[in-house]
mmCIF file of N, CA and C in Angstrom:
data_model
loop_
_atom_site.group_PDB
_atom_site.id
_atom_site.type_symbol
_atom_site.label_atom_id
_atom_site.label_comp_id
_atom_site.label_asym_id
_atom_site.label_seq_id
_atom_site.Cartn_x
_atom_site.Cartn_y
_atom_site.Cartn_z
ATOM 1 N N MET A 1 7.192 -4.851 -7.612
ATOM 2 C CA MET A 1 7.343 -4.985 -6.189
ATOM 3 C C MET A 1 7.618 -3.602 -5.604
ATOM 4 N N SER A 2 6.832 -3.216 -4.627
ATOM 5 C CA SER A 2 6.965 -1.923 -3.970
ATOM 6 C C SER A 2 7.933 -2.032 -2.798
ATOM 7 N N GLN A 3 8.813 -1.039 -2.632
ATOM 8 C CA GLN A 3 9.789 -1.052 -1.549
ATOM 9 C C GLN A 3 9.706 0.239 -0.765
ATOM 10 N N GLU A 4 9.962 0.154 0.530
ATOM 11 C CA GLU A 4 9.948 1.313 1.405
ATOM 12 C C GLU A 4 11.001 1.137 2.485
ATOM 13 N N VAL A 5 11.734 2.202 2.782
ATOM 14 C CA VAL A 5 12.705 2.168 3.870
ATOM 15 C C VAL A 5 11.947 2.405 5.170
ATOM 16 N N VAL A 6 12.150 1.527 6.144
ATOM 17 C CA VAL A 6 11.457 1.609 7.427
ATOM 18 C C VAL A 6 12.471 1.598 8.564
ATOM 19 N N GLU A 7 12.026 2.043 9.728
ATOM 20 C CA GLU A 7 12.851 1.999 10.926
ATOM 21 C C GLU A 7 12.203 1.035 11.914
ATOM 22 N N ILE A 8 13.011 0.180 12.519
ATOM 23 C CA ILE A 8 12.522 -0.760 13.520
ATOM 24 C C ILE A 8 12.283 0.036 14.806
ATOM 25 N N VAL A 9 11.034 0.014 15.313
ATOM 26 C CA VAL A 9 10.707 0.777 16.522
ATOM 27 C C VAL A 9 10.334 -0.113 17.697
ATOM 28 N N GLY A 10 10.163 -1.406 17.453
ATOM 29 C CA GLY A 10 9.842 -2.341 18.524
ATOM 30 C C GLY A 10 10.100 -3.758 18.076
ATOM 31 N N ILE A 11 10.468 -4.597 19.045
ATOM 32 C CA ILE A 11 10.786 -5.984 18.727
ATOM 33 C C ILE A 11 9.912 -6.897 19.569
ATOM 34 N N GLY A 12 9.349 -7.909 18.918
ATOM 35 C CA GLY A 12 8.535 -8.906 19.602
ATOM 36 C C GLY A 12 9.093 -10.290 19.374
ATOM 37 N N ARG A 13 8.367 -11.276 19.849
ATOM 38 C CA ARG A 13 8.838 -12.656 19.734
ATOM 39 C C ARG A 13 8.870 -13.137 18.290
ATOM 40 N N ASP A 14 7.822 -12.837 17.512
ATOM 41 C CA ASP A 14 7.717 -13.365 16.150
ATOM 42 C C ASP A 14 7.842 -12.302 15.066
ATOM 43 N N GLY A 15 8.240 -11.088 15.434
ATOM 44 C CA GLY A 15 8.334 -10.046 14.435
ATOM 45 C C GLY A 15 8.757 -8.723 15.035
ATOM 46 N N VAL A 16 8.576 -7.672 14.250
ATOM 47 C CA VAL A 16 8.989 -6.335 14.668
ATOM 48 C C VAL A 16 7.925 -5.307 14.288
ATOM 49 N N TRP A 17 7.908 -4.189 15.014
ATOM 50 C CA TRP A 17 7.095 -3.030 14.662
ATOM 51 C C TRP A 17 7.988 -2.088 13.863
ATOM 52 N N VAL A 18 7.468 -1.582 12.748
ATOM 53 C CA VAL A 18 8.237 -0.677 11.903
ATOM 54 C C VAL A 18 7.445 0.606 11.656
ATOM 55 N N GLU A 19 8.177 1.691 11.360
ATOM 56 C CA GLU A 19 7.595 2.961 10.924
ATOM 57 C C GLU A 19 8.295 3.388 9.648
ATOM 58 N N ALA A 20 7.541 3.996 8.749
ATOM 59 C CA ALA A 20 8.118 4.442 7.471
ATOM 60 C C ALA A 20 9.094 5.571 7.696
ATOM 61 N N MET A 21 10.211 5.528 6.975
ATOM 62 C CA MET A 21 11.253 6.540 7.082
ATOM 63 C C MET A 21 11.123 7.604 6.002
ATOM 64 N N GLN A 22 10.631 7.228 4.829
ATOM 65 C CA GLN A 22 10.590 8.177 3.723
ATOM 66 C C GLN A 22 9.302 7.990 2.949
ATOM 67 N N GLN A 23 8.916 8.991 2.230
ATOM 68 C CA GLN A 23 7.784 8.916 1.320
ATOM 69 C C GLN A 23 8.376 8.708 -0.061
ATOM 70 N N SER A 24 8.428 7.474 -0.526
ATOM 71 C CA SER A 24 9.223 7.117 -1.691
ATOM 72 C C SER A 24 8.861 7.877 -2.960
ATOM 73 N N ALA A 25 7.600 8.141 -3.207
ATOM 74 C CA ALA A 25 7.236 8.774 -4.468
ATOM 75 C C ALA A 25 6.611 10.146 -4.293
ATOM 76 N N CYS A 26 6.386 10.592 -3.076
ATOM 77 C CA CYS A 26 5.644 11.833 -2.862
ATOM 78 C C CYS A 26 6.339 13.064 -3.423
ATOM 79 N N SER A 27 7.643 13.090 -3.409
ATOM 80 C CA SER A 27 8.330 14.286 -3.887
ATOM 81 C C SER A 27 8.372 14.369 -5.406
ATOM 82 N N SER A 28 8.241 13.251 -6.093
ATOM 83 C CA SER A 28 8.369 13.277 -7.544
ATOM 84 C C SER A 28 7.054 13.053 -8.278
ATOM 85 N N CYS A 29 5.984 12.749 -7.570
ATOM 86 C CA CYS A 29 4.704 12.449 -8.211
ATOM 87 C C CYS A 29 3.982 13.726 -8.615
ATOM 88 N N ASN A 30 3.293 13.697 -9.744
ATOM 89 C CA ASN A 30 2.555 14.870 -10.228
ATOM 90 C C ASN A 30 1.170 14.991 -9.610
ATOM 91 N N ALA A 31 0.699 13.969 -8.915
ATOM 92 C CA ALA A 31 -0.657 13.978 -8.353
ATOM 93 C C ALA A 31 -0.664 14.396 -6.893
ATOM 94 N N ARG A 32 0.216 15.279 -6.493
ATOM 95 C CA ARG A 32 0.350 15.664 -5.083
ATOM 96 C C ARG A 32 -0.953 16.168 -4.481
ATOM 97 N N SER A 33 -1.679 17.021 -5.197
ATOM 98 C CA SER A 33 -2.869 17.630 -4.616
ATOM 99 C C SER A 33 -4.018 16.636 -4.458
ATOM 100 N N GLY A 34 -4.075 15.615 -5.286
ATOM 101 C CA GLY A 34 -5.172 14.660 -5.207
ATOM 102 C C GLY A 34 -4.801 13.340 -4.586
ATOM 103 N N CYS A 35 -3.630 13.262 -3.973
ATOM 104 C CA CYS A 35 -3.145 11.985 -3.455
ATOM 105 C C CYS A 35 -3.481 11.820 -1.981
ATOM 106 N N GLY A 36 -4.024 10.689 -1.627
ATOM 107 C CA GLY A 36 -4.338 10.408 -0.233
ATOM 108 C C GLY A 36 -3.095 10.237 0.613
ATOM 109 N N GLN A 37 -2.065 9.640 0.065
ATOM 110 C CA GLN A 37 -0.813 9.430 0.808
ATOM 111 C C GLN A 37 -0.191 10.768 1.173
ATOM 112 N N GLN A 38 -0.201 11.706 0.253
ATOM 113 C CA GLN A 38 0.345 13.034 0.520
ATOM 114 C C GLN A 38 -0.452 13.725 1.615
ATOM 115 N N SER A 39 -1.767 13.602 1.578
ATOM 116 C CA SER A 39 -2.611 14.226 2.607
ATOM 117 C C SER A 39 -2.365 13.607 3.966
ATOM 118 N N LEU A 40 -2.228 12.282 4.021
ATOM 119 C CA LEU A 40 -1.975 11.608 5.292
ATOM 120 C C LEU A 40 -0.606 11.967 5.852
ATOM 121 N N SER A 41 0.378 12.143 4.986
ATOM 122 C CA SER A 41 1.717 12.468 5.472
ATOM 123 C C SER A 41 1.762 13.864 6.083
ATOM 124 N N LYS A 42 0.855 14.749 5.678
ATOM 125 C CA LYS A 42 0.801 16.093 6.244
ATOM 126 C C LYS A 42 0.248 16.093 7.661
ATOM 127 N N LEU A 43 -0.485 15.053 8.038
ATOM 128 C CA LEU A 43 -1.050 14.987 9.385
ATOM 129 C C LEU A 43 0.027 14.818 10.445
ATOM 130 N N GLY A 44 1.180 14.320 10.054
ATOM 131 C CA GLY A 44 2.304 14.227 10.976
ATOM 132 C C GLY A 44 2.379 12.920 11.750
ATOM 133 N N ARG A 45 1.427 12.048 11.611
ATOM 134 C CA ARG A 45 1.473 10.766 12.306
ATOM 135 C C ARG A 45 2.130 9.727 11.421
ATOM 136 N N LYS A 46 3.073 9.007 11.983
ATOM 137 C CA LYS A 46 3.695 7.923 11.236
ATOM 138 C C LYS A 46 2.852 6.674 11.403
ATOM 139 N N MET A 47 2.812 5.874 10.364
ATOM 140 C CA MET A 47 2.055 4.641 10.421
ATOM 141 C C MET A 47 2.949 3.519 10.923
ATOM 142 N N ARG A 48 2.477 2.797 11.925
ATOM 143 C CA ARG A 48 3.200 1.635 12.439
ATOM 144 C C ARG A 48 2.617 0.373 11.831
ATOM 145 N N LEU A 49 3.491 -0.584 11.589
ATOM 146 C CA LEU A 49 3.080 -1.834 10.966
ATOM 147 C C LEU A 49 3.833 -2.981 11.628
ATOM 148 N N TRP A 50 3.132 -4.069 11.933
ATOM 149 C CA TRP A 50 3.740 -5.272 12.482
ATOM 150 C C TRP A 50 4.160 -6.157 11.317
ATOM 151 N N VAL A 51 5.407 -6.574 11.311
ATOM 152 C CA VAL A 51 5.915 -7.450 10.257
ATOM 153 C C VAL A 51 6.495 -8.695 10.911
ATOM 154 N N ALA A 52 5.935 -9.837 10.560
ATOM 155 C CA ALA A 52 6.442 -11.100 11.093
ATOM 156 C C ALA A 52 7.773 -11.429 10.429
ATOM 157 N N THR A 53 8.765 -11.747 11.252
ATOM 158 C CA THR A 53 10.087 -12.090 10.730
ATOM 159 C C THR A 53 10.868 -12.852 11.787
ATOM 160 N N ASP A 54 11.823 -13.642 11.318
ATOM 161 C CA ASP A 54 12.722 -14.329 12.250
ATOM 162 C C ASP A 54 14.132 -13.743 12.166
ATOM 163 N N LYS A 55 14.300 -12.680 11.387
ATOM 164 C CA LYS A 55 15.612 -12.037 11.237
ATOM 165 C C LYS A 55 15.932 -11.215 12.483
ATOM 166 N N PRO A 56 17.201 -11.172 12.868
ATOM 167 C CA PRO A 56 17.582 -10.395 14.047
ATOM 168 C C PRO A 56 17.681 -8.905 13.722
ATOM 169 N N PHE A 57 16.868 -8.100 14.374
ATOM 170 C CA PHE A 57 16.906 -6.650 14.213
ATOM 171 C C PHE A 57 17.073 -6.009 15.574
ATOM 172 N N ARG A 58 17.455 -4.745 15.573
ATOM 173 C CA ARG A 58 17.531 -3.984 16.815
ATOM 174 C C ARG A 58 16.735 -2.688 16.625
ATOM 175 N N VAL A 59 16.249 -2.131 17.710
ATOM 176 C CA VAL A 59 15.477 -0.898 17.654
ATOM 177 C C VAL A 59 16.358 0.217 17.102
ATOM 178 N N GLY A 60 15.816 0.979 16.171
ATOM 179 C CA GLY A 60 16.547 2.068 15.537
ATOM 180 C C GLY A 60 17.189 1.688 14.216
ATOM 181 N N GLN A 61 17.259 0.421 13.918
ATOM 182 C CA GLN A 61 17.863 -0.045 12.677
ATOM 183 C C GLN A 61 16.939 0.259 11.500
ATOM 184 N N GLN A 62 17.521 0.589 10.350
ATOM 185 C CA GLN A 62 16.756 0.812 9.135
ATOM 186 C C GLN A 62 16.808 -0.442 8.267
ATOM 187 N N ALA A 63 15.710 -0.704 7.590
ATOM 188 C CA ALA A 63 15.629 -1.867 6.710
ATOM 189 C C ALA A 63 14.718 -1.522 5.535
ATOM 190 N N THR A 64 14.801 -2.313 4.484
ATOM 191 C CA THR A 64 13.943 -2.133 3.321
ATOM 192 C C THR A 64 12.846 -3.181 3.355
ATOM 193 N N LEU A 65 11.622 -2.715 3.298
ATOM 194 C CA LEU A 65 10.449 -3.579 3.333
ATOM 195 C C LEU A 65 9.869 -3.666 1.926
ATOM 196 N N THR A 66 9.568 -4.864 1.466
ATOM 197 C CA THR A 66 8.987 -5.042 0.135
ATOM 198 C C THR A 66 7.576 -5.585 0.265
ATOM 199 N N LEU A 67 6.717 -5.118 -0.614
ATOM 200 C CA LEU A 67 5.340 -5.581 -0.679
ATOM 201 C C LEU A 67 5.146 -6.194 -2.059
ATOM 202 N N PRO A 68 4.672 -7.445 -2.125
ATOM 203 C CA PRO A 68 4.511 -8.093 -3.431
ATOM 204 C C PRO A 68 3.648 -7.274 -4.385
ATOM 205 N N GLN A 69 3.982 -7.315 -5.657
ATOM 206 C CA GLN A 69 3.301 -6.551 -6.686
ATOM 207 C C GLN A 69 1.804 -6.845 -6.701
ATOM 208 N N GLY A 70 1.003 -5.821 -6.600
ATOM 209 C CA GLY A 70 -0.443 -5.952 -6.693
ATOM 210 C C GLY A 70 -1.130 -6.454 -5.440
ATOM 211 N N SER A 71 -0.383 -6.811 -4.415
ATOM 212 C CA SER A 71 -1.007 -7.396 -3.227
ATOM 213 C C SER A 71 -1.891 -6.407 -2.490
ATOM 214 N N LEU A 72 -1.528 -5.151 -2.458
ATOM 215 C CA LEU A 72 -2.332 -4.156 -1.759
ATOM 216 C C LEU A 72 -3.667 -3.953 -2.463
ATOM 217 N N ALA A 73 -3.641 -3.844 -3.761
ATOM 218 C CA ALA A 73 -4.872 -3.642 -4.528
ATOM 219 C C ALA A 73 -5.785 -4.861 -4.454
ATOM 220 N N ILE A 74 -5.210 -6.045 -4.588
ATOM 221 C CA ILE A 74 -6.017 -7.261 -4.558
ATOM 222 C C ILE A 74 -6.611 -7.479 -3.173
ATOM 223 N N SER A 75 -5.812 -7.272 -2.134
ATOM 224 C CA SER A 75 -6.341 -7.467 -0.782
ATOM 225 C C SER A 75 -7.439 -6.453 -0.469
ATOM 226 N N ALA A 76 -7.284 -5.206 -0.906
ATOM 227 C CA ALA A 76 -8.325 -4.202 -0.682
ATOM 228 C C ALA A 76 -9.593 -4.555 -1.444
ATOM 229 N N LEU A 77 -9.438 -5.052 -2.663
ATOM 230 C CA LEU A 77 -10.594 -5.459 -3.450
ATOM 231 C C LEU A 77 -11.343 -6.600 -2.767
ATOM 232 N N VAL A 78 -10.614 -7.574 -2.258
ATOM 233 C CA VAL A 78 -11.250 -8.705 -1.578
ATOM 234 C C VAL A 78 -11.908 -8.255 -0.280
ATOM 235 N N LEU A 79 -11.190 -7.502 0.544
ATOM 236 C CA LEU A 79 -11.688 -7.160 1.873
ATOM 237 C C LEU A 79 -12.804 -6.122 1.860
ATOM 238 N N TYR A 80 -12.828 -5.246 0.861
ATOM 239 C CA TYR A 80 -13.897 -4.252 0.771
ATOM 240 C C TYR A 80 -14.918 -4.600 -0.304
ATOM 241 N N GLY A 81 -14.450 -5.119 -1.424
ATOM 242 C CA GLY A 81 -15.335 -5.370 -2.555
ATOM 243 C C GLY A 81 -16.297 -6.524 -2.366
ATOM 244 N N LEU A 82 -15.810 -7.624 -1.802
ATOM 245 C CA LEU A 82 -16.696 -8.781 -1.623
ATOM 246 C C LEU A 82 -17.894 -8.496 -0.716
ATOM 247 N N PRO A 83 -17.712 -7.879 0.444
ATOM 248 C CA PRO A 83 -18.889 -7.559 1.257
ATOM 249 C C PRO A 83 -19.868 -6.614 0.556
ATOM 250 N N LEU A 84 -19.328 -5.608 -0.150
ATOM 251 C CA LEU A 84 -20.219 -4.693 -0.859
ATOM 252 C C LEU A 84 -20.963 -5.386 -1.991
ATOM 253 N N LEU A 85 -20.250 -6.222 -2.724
ATOM 254 C CA LEU A 85 -20.885 -6.958 -3.819
ATOM 255 C C LEU A 85 -21.959 -7.902 -3.289
ATOM 256 N N GLY A 86 -21.644 -8.605 -2.194
ATOM 257 C CA GLY A 86 -22.641 -9.491 -1.590
ATOM 258 C C GLY A 86 -23.872 -8.732 -1.133
ATOM 259 N N MET A 87 -23.663 -7.571 -0.516
ATOM 260 C CA MET A 87 -24.792 -6.763 -0.051
ATOM 261 C C MET A 87 -25.643 -6.292 -1.233
ATOM 262 N N LEU A 88 -25.003 -5.805 -2.280
ATOM 263 C CA LEU A 88 -25.755 -5.308 -3.432
ATOM 264 C C LEU A 88 -26.534 -6.409 -4.135
ATOM 265 N N LEU A 89 -25.868 -7.530 -4.380
ATOM 266 C CA LEU A 89 -26.543 -8.612 -5.118
ATOM 267 C C LEU A 89 -27.711 -9.202 -4.336
ATOM 268 N N LEU A 90 -27.483 -9.478 -3.063
ATOM 269 C CA LEU A 90 -28.572 -10.065 -2.289
ATOM 270 C C LEU A 90 -29.686 -9.067 -1.972
ATOM 271 N N SER A 91 -29.364 -7.785 -1.857
ATOM 272 C CA SER A 91 -30.437 -6.801 -1.642
ATOM 273 C C SER A 91 -31.292 -6.651 -2.901
ATOM 274 N N LEU A 92 -30.660 -6.728 -4.076
ATOM 275 C CA LEU A 92 -31.448 -6.713 -5.315
ATOM 276 C C LEU A 92 -32.346 -7.936 -5.416
ATOM 277 N N LEU A 93 -31.782 -9.092 -5.083
ATOM 278 C CA LEU A 93 -32.581 -10.317 -5.096
ATOM 279 C C LEU A 93 -33.726 -10.223 -4.094
ATOM 280 N N GLY A 94 -33.431 -9.734 -2.902
ATOM 281 C CA GLY A 94 -34.463 -9.577 -1.881
ATOM 282 C C GLY A 94 -35.531 -8.584 -2.292
ATOM 283 N N HIS A 95 -35.148 -7.557 -3.013
ATOM 284 C CA HIS A 95 -36.124 -6.564 -3.468
ATOM 285 C C HIS A 95 -37.107 -7.176 -4.463
ATOM 286 N N PHE A 96 -36.594 -8.003 -5.373
ATOM 287 C CA PHE A 96 -37.477 -8.610 -6.360
ATOM 288 C C PHE A 96 -38.348 -9.701 -5.751
ATOM 289 N N LEU A 97 -37.864 -10.370 -4.719
ATOM 290 C CA LEU A 97 -38.634 -11.458 -4.112
ATOM 291 C C LEU A 97 -39.575 -10.994 -2.995
ATOM 292 N N TRP A 98 -39.111 -10.078 -2.143
ATOM 293 C CA TRP A 98 -39.894 -9.720 -0.946
ATOM 294 C C TRP A 98 -40.087 -8.224 -0.768
ATOM 295 N N LEU A 99 -39.777 -7.430 -1.725
ATOM 296 C CA LEU A 99 -39.869 -5.971 -1.675
ATOM 297 C C LEU A 99 -38.937 -5.373 -0.618
ATOM 298 N N GLU A 100 -39.350 -4.260 0.000
ATOM 299 C CA GLU A 100 -38.433 -3.474 0.842
ATOM 300 C C GLU A 100 -37.884 -4.203 2.075
ATOM 301 N N PRO A 101 -38.706 -4.809 2.920
ATOM 302 C CA PRO A 101 -38.126 -5.485 4.103
ATOM 303 C C PRO A 101 -37.201 -6.639 3.713
ATOM 304 N N GLY A 102 -37.559 -7.361 2.684
ATOM 305 C CA GLY A 102 -36.722 -8.458 2.217
ATOM 306 C C GLY A 102 -35.400 -7.974 1.662
ATOM 307 N N ALA A 103 -35.422 -6.813 1.003
ATOM 308 C CA ALA A 103 -34.192 -6.245 0.449
ATOM 309 C C ALA A 103 -33.226 -5.872 1.564
ATOM 310 N N MET A 104 -33.743 -5.313 2.650
ATOM 311 C CA MET A 104 -32.870 -4.926 3.763
ATOM 312 C C MET A 104 -32.273 -6.151 4.437
ATOM 313 N N LEU A 105 -33.092 -7.154 4.708
ATOM 314 C CA LEU A 105 -32.589 -8.365 5.359
ATOM 315 C C LEU A 105 -31.629 -9.132 4.453
ATOM 316 N N ALA A 106 -31.985 -9.242 3.184
ATOM 317 C CA ALA A 106 -31.114 -9.948 2.246
ATOM 318 C C ALA A 106 -29.802 -9.181 2.057
ATOM 319 N N GLY A 107 -29.861 -7.855 2.041
ATOM 320 C CA GLY A 107 -28.644 -7.057 1.934
ATOM 321 C C GLY A 107 -27.727 -7.253 3.128
ATOM 322 N N LEU A 108 -28.314 -7.319 4.321
ATOM 323 C CA LEU A 108 -27.524 -7.578 5.525
ATOM 324 C C LEU A 108 -26.904 -8.976 5.474
ATOM 325 N N ALA A 109 -27.672 -9.948 5.011
ATOM 326 C CA ALA A 109 -27.139 -11.307 4.872
ATOM 327 C C ALA A 109 -26.009 -11.351 3.838
ATOM 328 N N GLY A 110 -26.177 -10.626 2.735
ATOM 329 C CA GLY A 110 -25.137 -10.571 1.719
ATOM 330 C C GLY A 110 -23.872 -9.916 2.229
ATOM 331 N N LEU A 111 -24.027 -8.872 3.057
ATOM 332 C CA LEU A 111 -22.875 -8.214 3.654
ATOM 333 C C LEU A 111 -22.118 -9.179 4.564
ATOM 334 N N LEU A 112 -22.850 -9.897 5.398
ATOM 335 C CA LEU A 112 -22.220 -10.868 6.300
ATOM 336 C C LEU A 112 -21.552 -12.004 5.526
ATOM 337 N N LEU A 113 -22.208 -12.504 4.497
ATOM 338 C CA LEU A 113 -21.598 -13.552 3.667
ATOM 339 C C LEU A 113 -20.346 -13.036 2.962
ATOM 340 N N GLY A 114 -20.381 -11.789 2.512
ATOM 341 C CA GLY A 114 -19.212 -11.188 1.876
ATOM 342 C C GLY A 114 -18.045 -11.066 2.846
ATOM 343 N N PHE A 115 -18.344 -10.675 4.108
ATOM 344 C CA PHE A 115 -17.288 -10.603 5.115
ATOM 345 C C PHE A 115 -16.699 -11.983 5.400
ATOM 346 N N MET A 116 -17.554 -12.989 5.466
ATOM 347 C CA MET A 116 -17.060 -14.354 5.716
ATOM 348 C C MET A 116 -16.196 -14.839 4.556
ATOM 349 N N ALA A 117 -16.622 -14.574 3.323
ATOM 350 C CA ALA A 117 -15.836 -14.973 2.155
ATOM 351 C C ALA A 117 -14.500 -14.223 2.115
ATOM 352 N N ALA A 118 -14.530 -12.934 2.452
ATOM 353 C CA ALA A 118 -13.291 -12.152 2.467
ATOM 354 C C ALA A 118 -12.332 -12.674 3.522
ATOM 355 N N ARG A 119 -12.870 -13.082 4.658
ATOM 356 C CA ARG A 119 -12.007 -13.622 5.715
ATOM 357 C C ARG A 119 -11.364 -14.935 5.278
ATOM 358 N N LEU A 120 -12.145 -15.811 4.657
ATOM 359 C CA LEU A 120 -11.588 -17.085 4.173
ATOM 360 C C LEU A 120 -10.495 -16.858 3.137
ATOM 361 N N ILE A 121 -10.748 -15.967 2.201
ATOM 362 C CA ILE A 121 -9.765 -15.701 1.155
ATOM 363 C C ILE A 121 -8.515 -15.055 1.744
ATOM 364 N N SER A 122 -8.704 -14.108 2.665
ATOM 365 C CA SER A 122 -7.540 -13.431 3.240
ATOM 366 C C SER A 122 -6.702 -14.375 4.092
ATOM 367 N N GLU A 123 -7.327 -15.341 4.755
ATOM 368 C CA GLU A 123 -6.551 -16.322 5.517
ATOM 369 C C GLU A 123 -5.739 -17.223 4.595
ATOM 370 N N ARG A 124 -6.303 -17.573 3.451
ATOM 371 C CA ARG A 124 -5.577 -18.423 2.500
ATOM 372 C C ARG A 124 -4.448 -17.675 1.801
ATOM 373 N N LYS A 125 -4.636 -16.385 1.552
ATOM 374 C CA LYS A 125 -3.660 -15.588 0.812
ATOM 375 C C LYS A 125 -2.752 -14.768 1.723
ATOM 376 N N LYS A 126 -2.857 -14.931 3.035
ATOM 377 C CA LYS A 126 -2.123 -14.094 3.983
ATOM 378 C C LYS A 126 -0.625 -14.080 3.707
ATOM 379 N N ASP A 127 -0.049 -15.224 3.437
ATOM 380 C CA ASP A 127 1.390 -15.283 3.182
ATOM 381 C C ASP A 127 1.783 -14.576 1.884
ATOM 382 N N ASP A 128 0.896 -14.599 0.890
ATOM 383 C CA ASP A 128 1.184 -13.931 -0.384
ATOM 384 C C ASP A 128 1.095 -12.413 -0.272
ATOM 385 N N TRP A 129 0.296 -11.913 0.672
ATOM 386 C CA TRP A 129 0.059 -10.481 0.801
ATOM 387 C C TRP A 129 0.931 -9.814 1.852
ATOM 388 N N GLN A 130 1.710 -10.570 2.603
ATOM 389 C CA GLN A 130 2.500 -10.013 3.700
ATOM 390 C C GLN A 130 3.732 -9.267 3.195
ATOM 391 N N PRO A 131 4.038 -8.121 3.817
ATOM 392 C CA PRO A 131 5.300 -7.454 3.490
ATOM 393 C C PRO A 131 6.466 -8.254 4.058
ATOM 394 N N ARG A 132 7.600 -8.172 3.390
ATOM 395 C CA ARG A 132 8.796 -8.897 3.824
ATOM 396 C C ARG A 132 9.991 -7.965 3.775
ATOM 397 N N PHE A 133 10.991 -8.297 4.551
ATOM 398 C CA PHE A 133 12.208 -7.513 4.529
ATOM 399 C C PHE A 133 13.045 -7.914 3.325
ATOM 400 N N HIS A 134 13.537 -6.916 2.638
ATOM 401 C CA HIS A 134 14.368 -7.121 1.454
ATOM 402 C C HIS A 134 15.752 -7.562 1.901
ATOM 403 N N ASP A 135 16.221 -8.653 1.335
ATOM 404 C CA ASP A 135 17.547 -9.162 1.671
ATOM 405 C C ASP A 135 18.430 -9.014 0.448
ATOM 406 N N SER A 136 19.373 -8.088 0.496
ATOM 407 C CA SER A 136 20.205 -7.797 -0.679
ATOM 408 C C SER A 136 21.103 -8.965 -1.062
ATOM 409 N N CYS A 137 21.597 -9.730 -0.078
ATOM 410 C CA CYS A 137 22.451 -10.884 -0.386
ATOM 411 C C CYS A 137 21.657 -11.946 -1.124
ATOM 412 N N GLU A 138 20.422 -12.181 -0.672
ATOM 413 C CA GLU A 138 19.571 -13.168 -1.315
ATOM 414 C C GLU A 138 19.259 -12.737 -2.743
ATOM 415 N N GLN A 139 19.037 -11.433 -2.954
ATOM 416 C CA GLN A 139 18.756 -10.904 -4.286
ATOM 417 C C GLN A 139 19.960 -11.101 -5.202
ATOM 418 N N LEU A 140 21.167 -10.846 -4.713
ATOM 419 C CA LEU A 140 22.374 -11.037 -5.519
ATOM 420 C C LEU A 140 22.566 -12.502 -5.897
ATOM 421 N N GLN A 141 22.284 -13.414 -4.986
ATOM 422 C CA GLN A 141 22.428 -14.833 -5.285
ATOM 423 C C GLN A 141 21.463 -15.237 -6.384
ATOM 424 N N ARG A 142 20.246 -14.713 -6.368
ATOM 425 C CA ARG A 142 19.288 -15.050 -7.407
ATOM 426 C C ARG A 142 19.767 -14.546 -8.763
ATOM 427 N N LEU A 143 20.356 -13.349 -8.787
ATOM 428 C CA LEU A 143 20.844 -12.795 -10.041
ATOM 429 C C LEU A 143 22.019 -13.593 -10.572
ATOM 430 N N GLU A 144 22.903 -14.082 -9.699
ATOM 431 C CA GLU A 144 24.053 -14.847 -10.137
ATOM 432 C C GLU A 144 23.647 -16.206 -10.715
ATOM 433 N N ILE A 145 22.585 -16.805 -10.176
ATOM 434 C CA ILE A 145 22.129 -18.118 -10.644
ATOM 435 C C ILE A 145 21.579 -18.004 -12.065
ATOM 436 N N ARG A 146 20.907 -16.923 -12.372
ATOM 437 C CA ARG A 146 20.321 -16.727 -13.698
ATOM 438 C C ARG A 146 21.404 -16.513 -14.666
#
């Protein structure tokens, strides 16, 4: 489970806007020169993220945000990989059946089908992929029960 300290920068009816406070691994990682996160942090723009929650927060408060293990990689694979895979497979099929014009049309159809499949999967898995606020009291209770 990945954790990041964030600052509450805005409050809405069903959640809050947060900005990252620290770069958790950037100072200790050996891949600094080849890391996208390190390059983005040099641009100076903080990333804002909407997090749905019913917990009471105030602007300026710091909190720990957790992201379920593997959720970022799996969601990226679904949202980017499925459309690309659909485009490639159907364009190959179209090429063998109808040559060049068929490959282009079939590739476009595969891309659209991949986007539709990714949307269906992401709607079903949305709750599993959402970041949540870390609750230390809840964590302690779980440890005591075990």
